[in-house]
Every structure is written in C-alpha cells, then in structure tokens.
PDB file of C-alpha atoms in Angstrom:
ATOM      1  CA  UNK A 213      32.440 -52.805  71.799  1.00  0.00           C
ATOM      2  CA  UNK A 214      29.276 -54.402  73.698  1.00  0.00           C
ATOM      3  CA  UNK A 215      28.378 -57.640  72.363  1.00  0.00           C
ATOM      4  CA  UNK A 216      24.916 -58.261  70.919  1.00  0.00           C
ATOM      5  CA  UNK A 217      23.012 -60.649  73.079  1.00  0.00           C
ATOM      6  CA  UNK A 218      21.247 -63.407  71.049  1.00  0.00           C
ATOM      7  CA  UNK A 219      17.606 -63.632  71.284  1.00  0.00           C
ATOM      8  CA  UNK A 220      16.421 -66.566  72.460  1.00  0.00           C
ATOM      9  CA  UNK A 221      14.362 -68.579  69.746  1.00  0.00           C
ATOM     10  CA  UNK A 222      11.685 -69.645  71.521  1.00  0.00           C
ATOM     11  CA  UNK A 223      11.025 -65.619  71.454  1.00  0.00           C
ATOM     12  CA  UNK A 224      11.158 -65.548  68.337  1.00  0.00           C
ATOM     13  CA  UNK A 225       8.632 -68.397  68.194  1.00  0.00           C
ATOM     14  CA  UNK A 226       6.328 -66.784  69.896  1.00  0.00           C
ATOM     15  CA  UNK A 227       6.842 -63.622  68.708  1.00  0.00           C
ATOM     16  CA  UNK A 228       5.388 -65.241  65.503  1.00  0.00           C
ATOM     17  CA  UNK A 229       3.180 -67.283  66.705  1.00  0.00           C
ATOM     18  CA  UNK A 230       1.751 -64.096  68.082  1.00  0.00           C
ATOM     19  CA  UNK A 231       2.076 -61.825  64.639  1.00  0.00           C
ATOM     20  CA  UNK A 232       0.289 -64.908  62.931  1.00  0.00           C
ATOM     21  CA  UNK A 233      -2.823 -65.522  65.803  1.00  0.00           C
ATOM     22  CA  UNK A 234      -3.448 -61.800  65.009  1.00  0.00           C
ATOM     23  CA  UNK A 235      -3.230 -62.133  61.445  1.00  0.00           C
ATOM     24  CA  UNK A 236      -5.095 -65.168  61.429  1.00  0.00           C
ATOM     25  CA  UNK A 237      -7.864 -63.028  63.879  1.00  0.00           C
ATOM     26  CA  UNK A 238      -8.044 -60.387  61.927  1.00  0.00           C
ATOM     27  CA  UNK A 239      -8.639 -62.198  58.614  1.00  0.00           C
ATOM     28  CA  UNK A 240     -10.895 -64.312  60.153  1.00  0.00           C
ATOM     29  CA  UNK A 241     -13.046 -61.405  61.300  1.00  0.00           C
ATOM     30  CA  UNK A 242     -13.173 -59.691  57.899  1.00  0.00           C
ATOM     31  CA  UNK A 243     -14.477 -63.367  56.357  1.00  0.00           C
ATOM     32  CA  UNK A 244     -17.154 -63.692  58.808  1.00  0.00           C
ATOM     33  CA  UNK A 245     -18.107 -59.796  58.669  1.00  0.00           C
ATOM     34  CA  UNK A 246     -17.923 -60.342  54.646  1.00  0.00           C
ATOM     35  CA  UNK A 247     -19.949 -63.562  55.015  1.00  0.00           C
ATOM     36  CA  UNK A 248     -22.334 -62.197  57.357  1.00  0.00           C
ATOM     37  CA  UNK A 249     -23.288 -59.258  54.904  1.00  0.00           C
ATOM     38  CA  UNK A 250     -23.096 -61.281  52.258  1.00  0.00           C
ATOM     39  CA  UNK A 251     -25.802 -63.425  53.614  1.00  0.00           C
ATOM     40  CA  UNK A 252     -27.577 -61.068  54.774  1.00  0.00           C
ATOM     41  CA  UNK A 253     -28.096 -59.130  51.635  1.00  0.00           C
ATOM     42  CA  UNK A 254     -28.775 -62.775  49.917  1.00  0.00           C
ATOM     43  CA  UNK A 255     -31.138 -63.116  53.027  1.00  0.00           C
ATOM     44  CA  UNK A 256     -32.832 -59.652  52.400  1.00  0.00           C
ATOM     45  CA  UNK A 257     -32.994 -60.512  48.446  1.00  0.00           C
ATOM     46  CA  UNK A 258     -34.729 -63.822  48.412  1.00  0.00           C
ATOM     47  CA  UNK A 259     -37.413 -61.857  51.337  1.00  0.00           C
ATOM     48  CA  UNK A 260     -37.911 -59.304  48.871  1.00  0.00           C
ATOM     49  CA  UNK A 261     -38.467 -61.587  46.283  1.00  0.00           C
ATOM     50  CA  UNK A 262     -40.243 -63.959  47.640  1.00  0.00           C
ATOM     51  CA  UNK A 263     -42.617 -61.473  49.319  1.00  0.00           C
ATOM     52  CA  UNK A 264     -42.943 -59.989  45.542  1.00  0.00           C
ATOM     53  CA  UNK A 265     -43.313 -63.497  44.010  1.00  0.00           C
ATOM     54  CA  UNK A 266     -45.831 -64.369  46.500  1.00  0.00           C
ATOM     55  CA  UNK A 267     -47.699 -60.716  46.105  1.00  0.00           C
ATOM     56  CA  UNK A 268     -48.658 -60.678  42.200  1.00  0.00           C
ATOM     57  CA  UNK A 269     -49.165 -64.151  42.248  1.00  0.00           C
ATOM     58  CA  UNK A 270     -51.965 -64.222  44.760  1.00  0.00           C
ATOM     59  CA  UNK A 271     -53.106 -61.365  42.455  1.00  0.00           C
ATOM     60  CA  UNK A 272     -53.272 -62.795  39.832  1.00  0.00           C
ATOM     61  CA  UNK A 273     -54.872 -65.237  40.818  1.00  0.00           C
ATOM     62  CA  UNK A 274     -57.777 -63.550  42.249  1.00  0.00           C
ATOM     63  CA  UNK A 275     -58.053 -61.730  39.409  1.00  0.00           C
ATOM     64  CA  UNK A 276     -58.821 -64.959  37.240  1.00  0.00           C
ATOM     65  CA  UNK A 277     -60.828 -66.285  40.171  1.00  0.00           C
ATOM     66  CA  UNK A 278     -63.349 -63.350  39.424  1.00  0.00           C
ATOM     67  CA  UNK A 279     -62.854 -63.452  35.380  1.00  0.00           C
ATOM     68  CA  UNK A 280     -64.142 -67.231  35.910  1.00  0.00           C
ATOM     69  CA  UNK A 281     -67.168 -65.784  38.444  1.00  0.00           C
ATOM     70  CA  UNK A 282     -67.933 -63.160  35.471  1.00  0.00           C
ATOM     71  CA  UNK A 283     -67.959 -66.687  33.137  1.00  0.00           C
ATOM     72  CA  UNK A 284     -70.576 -68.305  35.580  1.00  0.00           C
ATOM     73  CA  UNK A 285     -73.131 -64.950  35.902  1.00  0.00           C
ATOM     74  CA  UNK A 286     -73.018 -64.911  32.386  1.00  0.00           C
ATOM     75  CA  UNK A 287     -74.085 -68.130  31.952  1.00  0.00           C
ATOM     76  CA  UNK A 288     -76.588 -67.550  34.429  1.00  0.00           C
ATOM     77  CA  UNK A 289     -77.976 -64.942  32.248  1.00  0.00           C
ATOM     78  CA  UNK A 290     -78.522 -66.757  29.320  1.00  0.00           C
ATOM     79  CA  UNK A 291     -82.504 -66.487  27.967  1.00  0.00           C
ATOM     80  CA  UNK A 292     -82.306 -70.225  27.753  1.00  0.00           C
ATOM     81  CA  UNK A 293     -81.324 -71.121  31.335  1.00  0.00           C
ATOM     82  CA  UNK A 294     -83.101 -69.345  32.966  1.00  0.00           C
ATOM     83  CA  UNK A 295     -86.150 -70.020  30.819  1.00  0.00           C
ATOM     84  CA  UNK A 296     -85.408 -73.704  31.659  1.00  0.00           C
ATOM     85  CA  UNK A 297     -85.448 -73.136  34.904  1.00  0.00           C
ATOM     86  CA  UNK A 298     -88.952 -71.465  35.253  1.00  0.00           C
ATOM     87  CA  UNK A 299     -90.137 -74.892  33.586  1.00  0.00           C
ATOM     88  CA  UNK A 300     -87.567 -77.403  34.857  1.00  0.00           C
ATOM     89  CA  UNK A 301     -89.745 -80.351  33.415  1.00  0.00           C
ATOM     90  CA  UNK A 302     -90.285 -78.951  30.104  1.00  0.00           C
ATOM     91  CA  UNK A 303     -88.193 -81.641  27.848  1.00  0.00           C
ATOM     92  CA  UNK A 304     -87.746 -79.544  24.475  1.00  0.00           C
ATOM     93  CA  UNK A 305     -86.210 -76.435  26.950  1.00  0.00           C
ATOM     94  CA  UNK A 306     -84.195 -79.073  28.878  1.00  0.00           C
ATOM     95  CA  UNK A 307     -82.348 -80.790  25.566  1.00  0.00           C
ATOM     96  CA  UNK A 308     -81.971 -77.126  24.401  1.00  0.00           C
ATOM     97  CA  UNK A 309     -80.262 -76.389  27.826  1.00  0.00           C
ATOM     98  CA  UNK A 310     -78.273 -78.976  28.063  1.00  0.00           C
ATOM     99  CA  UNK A 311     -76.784 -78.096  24.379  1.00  0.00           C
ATOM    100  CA  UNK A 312     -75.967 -74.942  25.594  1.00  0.00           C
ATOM    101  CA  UNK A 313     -74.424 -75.897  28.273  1.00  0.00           C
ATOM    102  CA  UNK A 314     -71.807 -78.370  26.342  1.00  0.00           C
ATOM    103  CA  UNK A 315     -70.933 -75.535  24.011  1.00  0.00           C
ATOM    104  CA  UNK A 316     -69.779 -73.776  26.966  1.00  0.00           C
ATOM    105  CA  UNK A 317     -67.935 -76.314  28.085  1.00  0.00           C
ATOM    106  CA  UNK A 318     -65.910 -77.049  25.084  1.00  0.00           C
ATOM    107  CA  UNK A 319     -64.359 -73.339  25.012  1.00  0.00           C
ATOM    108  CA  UNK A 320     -63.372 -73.405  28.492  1.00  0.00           C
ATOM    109  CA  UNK A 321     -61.275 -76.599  28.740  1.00  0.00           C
ATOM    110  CA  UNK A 322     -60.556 -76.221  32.597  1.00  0.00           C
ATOM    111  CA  UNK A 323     -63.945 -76.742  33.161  1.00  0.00           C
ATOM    112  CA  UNK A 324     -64.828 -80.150  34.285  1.00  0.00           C
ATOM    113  CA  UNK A 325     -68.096 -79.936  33.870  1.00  0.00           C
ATOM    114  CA  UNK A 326     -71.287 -77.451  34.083  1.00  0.00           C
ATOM    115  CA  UNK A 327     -74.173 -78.247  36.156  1.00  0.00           C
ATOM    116  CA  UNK A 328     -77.619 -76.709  37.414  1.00  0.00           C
ATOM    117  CA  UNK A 329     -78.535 -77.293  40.146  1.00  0.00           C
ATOM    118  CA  UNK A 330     -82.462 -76.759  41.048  1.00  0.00           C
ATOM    119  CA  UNK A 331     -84.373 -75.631  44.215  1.00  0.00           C
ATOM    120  CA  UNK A 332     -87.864 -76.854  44.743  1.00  0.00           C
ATOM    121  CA  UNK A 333     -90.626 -74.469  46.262  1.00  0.00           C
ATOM    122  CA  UNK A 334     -91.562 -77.790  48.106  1.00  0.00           C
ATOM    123  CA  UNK A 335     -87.994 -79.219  49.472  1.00  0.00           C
ATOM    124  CA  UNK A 336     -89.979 -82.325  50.255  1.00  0.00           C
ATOM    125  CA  UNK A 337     -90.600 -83.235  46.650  1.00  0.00           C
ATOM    126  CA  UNK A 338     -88.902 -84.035  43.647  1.00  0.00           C
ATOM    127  CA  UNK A 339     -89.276 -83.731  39.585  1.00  0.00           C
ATOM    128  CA  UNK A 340     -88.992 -86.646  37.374  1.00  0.00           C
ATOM    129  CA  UNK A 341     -87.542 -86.422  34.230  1.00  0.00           C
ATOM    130  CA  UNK A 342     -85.730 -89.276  31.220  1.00  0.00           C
ATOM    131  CA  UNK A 343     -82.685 -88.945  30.589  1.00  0.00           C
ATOM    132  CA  UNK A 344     -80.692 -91.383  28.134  1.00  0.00           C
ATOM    133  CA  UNK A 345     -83.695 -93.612  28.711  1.00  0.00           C
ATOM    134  CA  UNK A 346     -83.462 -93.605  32.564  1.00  0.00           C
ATOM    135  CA  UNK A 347     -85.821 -92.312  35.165  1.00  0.00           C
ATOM    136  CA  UNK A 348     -84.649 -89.781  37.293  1.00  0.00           C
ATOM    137  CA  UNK A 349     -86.401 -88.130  40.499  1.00  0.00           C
ATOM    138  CA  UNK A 350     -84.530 -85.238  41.049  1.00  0.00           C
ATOM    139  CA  UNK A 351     -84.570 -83.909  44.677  1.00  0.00           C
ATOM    140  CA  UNK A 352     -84.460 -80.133  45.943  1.00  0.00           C
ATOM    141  CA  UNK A 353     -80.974 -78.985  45.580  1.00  0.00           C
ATOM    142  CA  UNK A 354     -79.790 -81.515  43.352  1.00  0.00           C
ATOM    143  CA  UNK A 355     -77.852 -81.542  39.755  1.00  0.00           C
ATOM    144  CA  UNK A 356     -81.028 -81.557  36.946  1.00  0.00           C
ATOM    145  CA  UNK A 357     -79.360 -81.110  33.902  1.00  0.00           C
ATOM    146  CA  UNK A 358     -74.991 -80.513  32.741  1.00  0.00           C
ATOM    147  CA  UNK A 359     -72.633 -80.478  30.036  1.00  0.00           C
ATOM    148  CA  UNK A 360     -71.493 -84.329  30.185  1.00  0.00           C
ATOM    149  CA  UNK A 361     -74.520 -85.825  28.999  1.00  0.00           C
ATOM    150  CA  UNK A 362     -76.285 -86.463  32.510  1.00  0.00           C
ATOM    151  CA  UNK A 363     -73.466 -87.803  34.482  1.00  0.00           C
ATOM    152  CA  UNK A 364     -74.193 -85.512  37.453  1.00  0.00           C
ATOM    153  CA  UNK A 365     -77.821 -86.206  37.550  1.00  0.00           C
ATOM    154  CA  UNK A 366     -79.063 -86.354  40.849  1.00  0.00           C
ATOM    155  CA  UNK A 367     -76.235 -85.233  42.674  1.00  0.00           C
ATOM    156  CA  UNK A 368     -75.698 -82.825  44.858  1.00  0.00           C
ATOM    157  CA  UNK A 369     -78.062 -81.344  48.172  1.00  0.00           C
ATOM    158  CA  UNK A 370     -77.602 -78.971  50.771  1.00  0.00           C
ATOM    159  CA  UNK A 371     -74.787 -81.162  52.245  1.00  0.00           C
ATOM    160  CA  UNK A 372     -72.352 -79.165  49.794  1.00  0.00           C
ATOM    161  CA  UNK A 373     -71.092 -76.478  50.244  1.00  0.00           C
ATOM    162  CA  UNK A 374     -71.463 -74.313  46.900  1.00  0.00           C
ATOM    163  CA  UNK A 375     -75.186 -75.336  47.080  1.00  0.00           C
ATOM    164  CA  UNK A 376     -76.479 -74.486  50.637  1.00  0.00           C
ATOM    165  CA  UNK A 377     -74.253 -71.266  49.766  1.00  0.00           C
ATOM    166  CA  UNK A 378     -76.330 -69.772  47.176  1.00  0.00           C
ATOM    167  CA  UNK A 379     -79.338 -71.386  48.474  1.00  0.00           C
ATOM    168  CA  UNK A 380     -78.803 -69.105  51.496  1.00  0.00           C
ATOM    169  CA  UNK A 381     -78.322 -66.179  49.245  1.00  0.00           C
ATOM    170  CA  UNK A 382     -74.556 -65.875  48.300  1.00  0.00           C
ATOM    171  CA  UNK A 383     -74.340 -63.784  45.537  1.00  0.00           C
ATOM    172  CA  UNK A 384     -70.879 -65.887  44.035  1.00  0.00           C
ATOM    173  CA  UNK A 385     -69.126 -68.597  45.928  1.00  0.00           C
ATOM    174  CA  UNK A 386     -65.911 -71.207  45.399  1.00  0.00           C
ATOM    175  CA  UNK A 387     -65.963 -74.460  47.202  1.00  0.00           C
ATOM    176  CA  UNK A 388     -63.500 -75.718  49.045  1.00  0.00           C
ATOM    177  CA  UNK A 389     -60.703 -77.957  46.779  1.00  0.00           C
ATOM    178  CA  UNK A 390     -62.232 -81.824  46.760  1.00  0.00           C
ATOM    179  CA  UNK A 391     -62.278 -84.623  45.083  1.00  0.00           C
ATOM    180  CA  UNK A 392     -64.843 -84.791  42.213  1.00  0.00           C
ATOM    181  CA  UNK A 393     -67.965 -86.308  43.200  1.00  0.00           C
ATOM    182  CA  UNK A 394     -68.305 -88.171  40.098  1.00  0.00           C
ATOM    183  CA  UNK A 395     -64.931 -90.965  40.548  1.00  0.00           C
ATOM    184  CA  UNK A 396     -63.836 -90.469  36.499  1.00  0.00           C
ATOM    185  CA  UNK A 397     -63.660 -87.401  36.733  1.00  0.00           C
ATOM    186  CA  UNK A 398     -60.376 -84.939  38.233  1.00  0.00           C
ATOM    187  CA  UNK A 399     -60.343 -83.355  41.510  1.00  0.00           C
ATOM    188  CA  UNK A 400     -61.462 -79.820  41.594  1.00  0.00           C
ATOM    189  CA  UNK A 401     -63.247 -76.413  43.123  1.00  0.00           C
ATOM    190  CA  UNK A 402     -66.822 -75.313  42.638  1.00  0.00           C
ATOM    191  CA  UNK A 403     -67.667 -72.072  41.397  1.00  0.00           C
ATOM    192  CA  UNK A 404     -71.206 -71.472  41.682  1.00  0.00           C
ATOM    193  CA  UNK A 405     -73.902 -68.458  41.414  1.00  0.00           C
ATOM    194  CA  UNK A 406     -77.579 -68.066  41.657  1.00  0.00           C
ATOM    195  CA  UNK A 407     -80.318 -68.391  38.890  1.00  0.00           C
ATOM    196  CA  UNK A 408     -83.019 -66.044  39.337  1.00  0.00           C
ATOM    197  CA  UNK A 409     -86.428 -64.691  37.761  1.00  0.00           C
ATOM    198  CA  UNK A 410     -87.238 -61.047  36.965  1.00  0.00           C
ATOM    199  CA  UNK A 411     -88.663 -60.681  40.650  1.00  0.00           C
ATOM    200  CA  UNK A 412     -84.355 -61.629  41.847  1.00  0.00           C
ATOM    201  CA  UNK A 413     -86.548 -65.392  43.610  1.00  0.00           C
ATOM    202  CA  UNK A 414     -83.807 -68.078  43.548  1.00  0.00           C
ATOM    203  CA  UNK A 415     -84.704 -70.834  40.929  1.00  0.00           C
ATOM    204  CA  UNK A 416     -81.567 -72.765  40.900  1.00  0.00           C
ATOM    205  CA  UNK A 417     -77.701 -72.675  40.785  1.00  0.00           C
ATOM    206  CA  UNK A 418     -75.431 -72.475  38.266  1.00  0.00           C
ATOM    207  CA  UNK A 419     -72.339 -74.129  39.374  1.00  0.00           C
ATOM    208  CA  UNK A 420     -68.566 -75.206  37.394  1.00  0.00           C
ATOM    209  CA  UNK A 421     -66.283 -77.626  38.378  1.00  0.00           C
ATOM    210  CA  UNK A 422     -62.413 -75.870  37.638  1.00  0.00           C
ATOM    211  CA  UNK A 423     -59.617 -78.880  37.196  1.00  0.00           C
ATOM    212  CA  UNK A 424     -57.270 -78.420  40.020  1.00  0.00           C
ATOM    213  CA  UNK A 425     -54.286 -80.246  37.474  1.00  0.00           C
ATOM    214  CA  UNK A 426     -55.037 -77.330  34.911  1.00  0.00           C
ATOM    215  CA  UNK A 427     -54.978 -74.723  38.374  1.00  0.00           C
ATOM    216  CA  UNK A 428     -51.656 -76.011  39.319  1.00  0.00           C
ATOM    217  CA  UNK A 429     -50.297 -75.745  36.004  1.00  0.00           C
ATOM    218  CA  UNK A 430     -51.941 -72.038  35.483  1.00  0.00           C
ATOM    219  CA  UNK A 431     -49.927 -71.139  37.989  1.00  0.00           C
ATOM    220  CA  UNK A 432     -47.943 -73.187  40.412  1.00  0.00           C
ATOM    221  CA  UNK A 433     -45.987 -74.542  37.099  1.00  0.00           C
ATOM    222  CA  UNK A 434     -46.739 -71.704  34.621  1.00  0.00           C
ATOM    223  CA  UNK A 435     -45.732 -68.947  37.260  1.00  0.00           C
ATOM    224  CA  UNK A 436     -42.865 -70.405  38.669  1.00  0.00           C
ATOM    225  CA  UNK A 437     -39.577 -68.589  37.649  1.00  0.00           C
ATOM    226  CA  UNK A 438     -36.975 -70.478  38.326  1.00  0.00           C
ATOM    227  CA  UNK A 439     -35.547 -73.742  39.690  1.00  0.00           C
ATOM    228  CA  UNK A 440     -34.541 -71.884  43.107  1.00  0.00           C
ATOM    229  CA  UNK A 441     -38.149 -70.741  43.849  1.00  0.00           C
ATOM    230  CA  UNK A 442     -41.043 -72.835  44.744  1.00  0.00           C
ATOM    231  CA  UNK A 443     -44.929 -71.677  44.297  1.00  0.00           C
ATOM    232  CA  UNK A 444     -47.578 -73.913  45.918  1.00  0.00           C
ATOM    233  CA  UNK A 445     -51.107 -73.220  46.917  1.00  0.00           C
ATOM    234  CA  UNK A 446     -52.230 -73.813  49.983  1.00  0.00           C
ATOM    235  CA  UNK A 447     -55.752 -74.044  52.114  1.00  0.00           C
ATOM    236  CA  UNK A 448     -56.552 -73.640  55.620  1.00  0.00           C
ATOM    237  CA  UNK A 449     -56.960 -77.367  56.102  1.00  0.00           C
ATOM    238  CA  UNK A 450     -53.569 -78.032  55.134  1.00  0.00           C
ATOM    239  CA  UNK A 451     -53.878 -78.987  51.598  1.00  0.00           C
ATOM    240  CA  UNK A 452     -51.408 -78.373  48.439  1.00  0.00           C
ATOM    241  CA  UNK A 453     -54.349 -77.407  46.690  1.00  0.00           C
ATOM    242  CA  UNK A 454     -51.980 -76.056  43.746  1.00  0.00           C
ATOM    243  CA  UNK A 455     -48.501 -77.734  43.330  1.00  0.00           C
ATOM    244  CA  UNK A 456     -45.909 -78.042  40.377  1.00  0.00           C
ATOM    245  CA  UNK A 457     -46.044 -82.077  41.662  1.00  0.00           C
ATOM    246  CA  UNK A 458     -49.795 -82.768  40.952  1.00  0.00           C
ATOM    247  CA  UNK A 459     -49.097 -85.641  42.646  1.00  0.00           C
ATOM    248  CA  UNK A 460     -48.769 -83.755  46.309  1.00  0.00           C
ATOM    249  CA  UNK A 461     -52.583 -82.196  45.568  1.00  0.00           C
ATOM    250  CA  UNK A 462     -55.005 -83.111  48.134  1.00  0.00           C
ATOM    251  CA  UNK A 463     -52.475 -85.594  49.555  1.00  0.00           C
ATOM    252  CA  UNK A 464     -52.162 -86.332  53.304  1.00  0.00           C
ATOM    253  CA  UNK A 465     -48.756 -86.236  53.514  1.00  0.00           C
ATOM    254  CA  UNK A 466     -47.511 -82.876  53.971  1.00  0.00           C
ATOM    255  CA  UNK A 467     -50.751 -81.641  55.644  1.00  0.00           C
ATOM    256  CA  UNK A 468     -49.162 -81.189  59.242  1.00  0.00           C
ATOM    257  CA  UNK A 469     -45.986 -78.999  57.796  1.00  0.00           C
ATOM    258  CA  UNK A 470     -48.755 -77.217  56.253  1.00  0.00           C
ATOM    259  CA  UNK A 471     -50.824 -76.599  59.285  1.00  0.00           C
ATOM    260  CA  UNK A 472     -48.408 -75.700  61.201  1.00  0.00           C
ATOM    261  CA  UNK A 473     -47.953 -72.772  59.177  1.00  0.00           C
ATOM    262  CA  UNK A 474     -50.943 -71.585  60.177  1.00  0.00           C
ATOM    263  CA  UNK A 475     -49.464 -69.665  62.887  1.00  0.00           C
ATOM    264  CA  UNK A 476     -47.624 -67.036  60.978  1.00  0.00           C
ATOM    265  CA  UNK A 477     -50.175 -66.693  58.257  1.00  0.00           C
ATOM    266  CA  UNK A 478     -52.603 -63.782  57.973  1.00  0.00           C
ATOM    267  CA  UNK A 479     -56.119 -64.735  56.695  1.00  0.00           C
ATOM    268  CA  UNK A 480     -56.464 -60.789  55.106  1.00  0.00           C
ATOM    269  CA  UNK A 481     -52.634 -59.700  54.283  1.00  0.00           C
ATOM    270  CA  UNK A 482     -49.324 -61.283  53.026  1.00  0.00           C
ATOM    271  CA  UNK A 483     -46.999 -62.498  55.530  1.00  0.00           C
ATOM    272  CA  UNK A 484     -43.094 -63.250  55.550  1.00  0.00           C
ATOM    273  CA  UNK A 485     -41.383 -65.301  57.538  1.00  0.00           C
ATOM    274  CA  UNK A 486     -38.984 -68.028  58.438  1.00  0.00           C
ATOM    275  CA  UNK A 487     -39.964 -71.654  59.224  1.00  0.00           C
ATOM    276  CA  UNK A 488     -39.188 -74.960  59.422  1.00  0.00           C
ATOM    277  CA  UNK A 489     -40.579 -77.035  56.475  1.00  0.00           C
ATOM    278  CA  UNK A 490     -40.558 -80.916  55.819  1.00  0.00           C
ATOM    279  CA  UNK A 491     -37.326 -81.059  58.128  1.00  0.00           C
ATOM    280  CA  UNK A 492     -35.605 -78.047  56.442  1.00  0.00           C
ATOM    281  CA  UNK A 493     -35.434 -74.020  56.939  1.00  0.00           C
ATOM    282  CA  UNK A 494     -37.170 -71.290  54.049  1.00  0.00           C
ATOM    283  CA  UNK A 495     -38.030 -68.385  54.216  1.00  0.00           C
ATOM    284  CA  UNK A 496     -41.603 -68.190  53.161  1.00  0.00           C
ATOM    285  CA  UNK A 497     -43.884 -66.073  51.859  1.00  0.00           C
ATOM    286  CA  UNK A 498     -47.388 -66.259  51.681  1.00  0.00           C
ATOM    287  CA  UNK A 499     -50.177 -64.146  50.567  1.00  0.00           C
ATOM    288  CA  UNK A 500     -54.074 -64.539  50.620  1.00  0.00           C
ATOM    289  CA  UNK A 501     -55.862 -65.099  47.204  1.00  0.00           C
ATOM    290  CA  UNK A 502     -59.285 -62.566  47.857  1.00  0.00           C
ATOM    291  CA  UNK A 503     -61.263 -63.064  45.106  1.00  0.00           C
ATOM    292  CA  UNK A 504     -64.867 -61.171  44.855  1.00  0.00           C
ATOM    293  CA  UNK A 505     -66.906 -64.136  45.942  1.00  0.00           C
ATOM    294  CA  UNK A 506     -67.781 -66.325  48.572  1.00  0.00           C
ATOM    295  CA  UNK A 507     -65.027 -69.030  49.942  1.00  0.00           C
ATOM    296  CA  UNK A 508     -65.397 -72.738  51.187  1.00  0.00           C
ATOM    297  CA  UNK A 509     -61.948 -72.167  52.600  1.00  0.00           C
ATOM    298  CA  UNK A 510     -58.864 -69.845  52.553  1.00  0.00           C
ATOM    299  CA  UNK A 511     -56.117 -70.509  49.939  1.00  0.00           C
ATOM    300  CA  UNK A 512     -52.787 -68.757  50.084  1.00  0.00           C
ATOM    301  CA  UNK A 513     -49.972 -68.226  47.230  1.00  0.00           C
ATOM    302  CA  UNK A 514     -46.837 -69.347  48.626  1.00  0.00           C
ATOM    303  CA  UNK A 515     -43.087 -69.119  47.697  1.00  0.00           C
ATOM    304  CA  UNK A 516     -40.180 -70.539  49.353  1.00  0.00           C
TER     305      UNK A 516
END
C-alpha cells in the first residue's frame, strides 16, 4: 500500500490564509455595498425632506407675508386715514388718527409700530405740527403721525427704502431686514403701501414695522420639526434674517458662509444641494419666499 504523503503546513497555512482573505473580501464588499445603499437612501431621504421642509415653509411664509400686506391696505382704507391725510395739519383728525392707529397696534403684537408717512406737493417744504408739547417740522417723506405716541416723528425720507418705493408708485413693498431706526425699539422689516384720494394721487404711506424676534419664532422656531433639522432665513446680503438663535440675526458673523451660498441659489425656484457650511458638510435646501409685493431684498427658507 502507497503511503500518504504529508502536506506540508505551511500549505495548509496558506491555504487558509487564502480561504480567510476571500472571506474577509467578500464580507467586506457586502458591508460597504450595504453601507453604501444605506447611505444613500439616508442621503436621498434627508434631500427629499429637506427639499419638502424647505418648500411649504417658504410657502407659508409668503402666504403670511401677503395676509400682513392685506393688514396694511386695509388700514390704508380706513375713512379716518385717509381723511387725515387730505388735511395732515388738522389737529382734532390727527389725535383721532393716531388713536386709531394704536388700536391697531395692540391686536397685532408683531407689529412694532405703525407709522404714516406723508408726501408734500412741495418736497421743499415742511408742516409743523405739536406733539406732546414739542414742535415738529415735518419734512416730505417723513413719519407725521404712529401708534407709539410720536416716537417716529420726523423720521424717515426718501433715503429708505419702503418710502422712495411707494413714493415711486409700488403698489405693496417689504424692506429689507434692519435695525430699527428708533434704538429701543427691536430690529425688523417694513411693510409699507400707498395712501391715496378718490382720484388714486399719492398722499402718503402707510408703513409697519414686523419684529424680526417674533419672525424667527413664527417660523424658524415654531416650524422647525425636529432636533436633526435646521430652518433659518436668509437674505441676499448674507444675513440670518430668521434664526431659532435670535442671537445670530443680523449678525456679521456667519455672513460669508452665507454668501457664499449664493452660488447655488435660485432667486425664482427652490434649489438642493450640497455645501460646505461653517467648516462642516449639509445638504441644503433652499427655497425663495415670493410674496405679492415689492422686496428690499431676497430672503430664502432654508433647511439643513
């Protein structure tokens, strides 16, 4: 009988080194092709989502935008402002204005305050009026009467933006985000429409100051679903003009990361996309808020 001969073990070594190197491939591959599709369909979830998020929010707010322009033509409309403003020095029609005007203020709390602002036929004069025992000489395109007891008096001209607007004939416009011209006062946007006569002449402008801090909780707090998803609103200049930290509003510090987003934004339609932000990689989506009026600037809703 033929004797077995032994197989070397250093065969048999490699023999198993081999069987496990093609184990060990093999496994490997499934992983990565299981952890490739896995984050790809995680991938393609938060893009869907986000784009979604980004979508109805930017909807939504639009949508308020133009229930808050509907709030400023009707105020417009009132008999007694636009009596007033056919007879801007009359001081009976002005304290009964001014009354008005307060009421209004104190149902919509994200109102900072309510203003008219008055056009002269002669831009090189001015009306004087007392107000809390002051003189005032209210200039052409200035602030003439509001709903905080005078504060705004004399402020304004053609230098902002929601005033040459509907000077010029805008129909309904929104500033850009700023901060408030009176210091004690919040930062905010301008909404502001025209005050006419029965002939449609432009007497004056009725303009509202929204509270960005009640904006940004609206909807950069309010809407925001979840710890995983961020909302922010954004301008064209690079401003968090809408941020569940109301500290990061109108701040500097962030306004490069923002610009540079600039390039994958769309002005008109959402966009999705992935981008480095503040050192670290989202996805992002962002879509335009288009509201029926006028804008200072472009704001986006964005979620990342």
């Amino acid at each position: 009988m033929k004797a077995e001969i032994p197989v070397p073990k250093r065969y048999i070594y490699i023999y198993i080194s081999v069987i496990c190197f093609i184990a060990l491939t093999f496994f490997s591959t499934i992983g990565l092709l299981a952890w490739h599709y896995t984050y790809e369909y995680r991938h393609s979830d938060i893009v869907s989502r986000n784009k979604a998020f980004s979508h109805q929010t930017a909807g939504a707010m639009s949508l308020w935008l133009d229930d808050n322009i509907q709030i400023a033509q009707n105020i417009a409309l009132a008999p007694v402002v636009k009596e007033y403003c056919q007879s801007p020095s009359d001081m009976i029609l002005y304290e009964r204005v001014s009354n008005f005007l307060s009421d209004v203020h104190k149902k919509n709390i994200h109102f900072s305050l309510i203003s008219i602002i008055i056009f002269l036929e002669d831009s090189g004069k001015s009306i004087s009026i007392t107000r809390n025992g002051k003189l005032y000489n209210i200039k052409h395109g200035c602030s003439i009467v509001d709903s905080v007891g005078g504060k705004s008096i004399g402020i304004g001209g053609l230098d902002f933006s929601y005033i040459n607007a509907i000077y010029n004939g805008s129909k309904a416009y929104i500033s850009e985000a700023k901060q408030n011209a009176l210091p004690e006062f919040p930062p905010i946007f301008m909404v502001s429409v025209p005050i006419t006569d029965q002939s449609g002449k432009i007497l004056a402008a009725l303009s509202f100051g929204i509270k960005l801090d009640y904006f940004s909780e609206r909807f950069a707090v309010d809407f925001t679903p979840n710890t995983y998803e961020t909302l922010e609103i954004i301008d064209n200049r690079g401003y968090f003009i809408g941020h569940t930290n109301l500290k990061n509003i109108l701040s500097e510090s962030n306004r490069q990361d923002i610009l540079a987003l600039n390039h994958y934004i769309n002005k008109s339609i959402p966009a999705s996309f992935d981008a480095d932000f503040a050192g670290e990689l989202w996805h992002i989506a962002a879509s335009p808020i288009i509201p029926r009026a006028e804008m200072a600037t472009t704001w986006w809703a964005v979620t990342r």
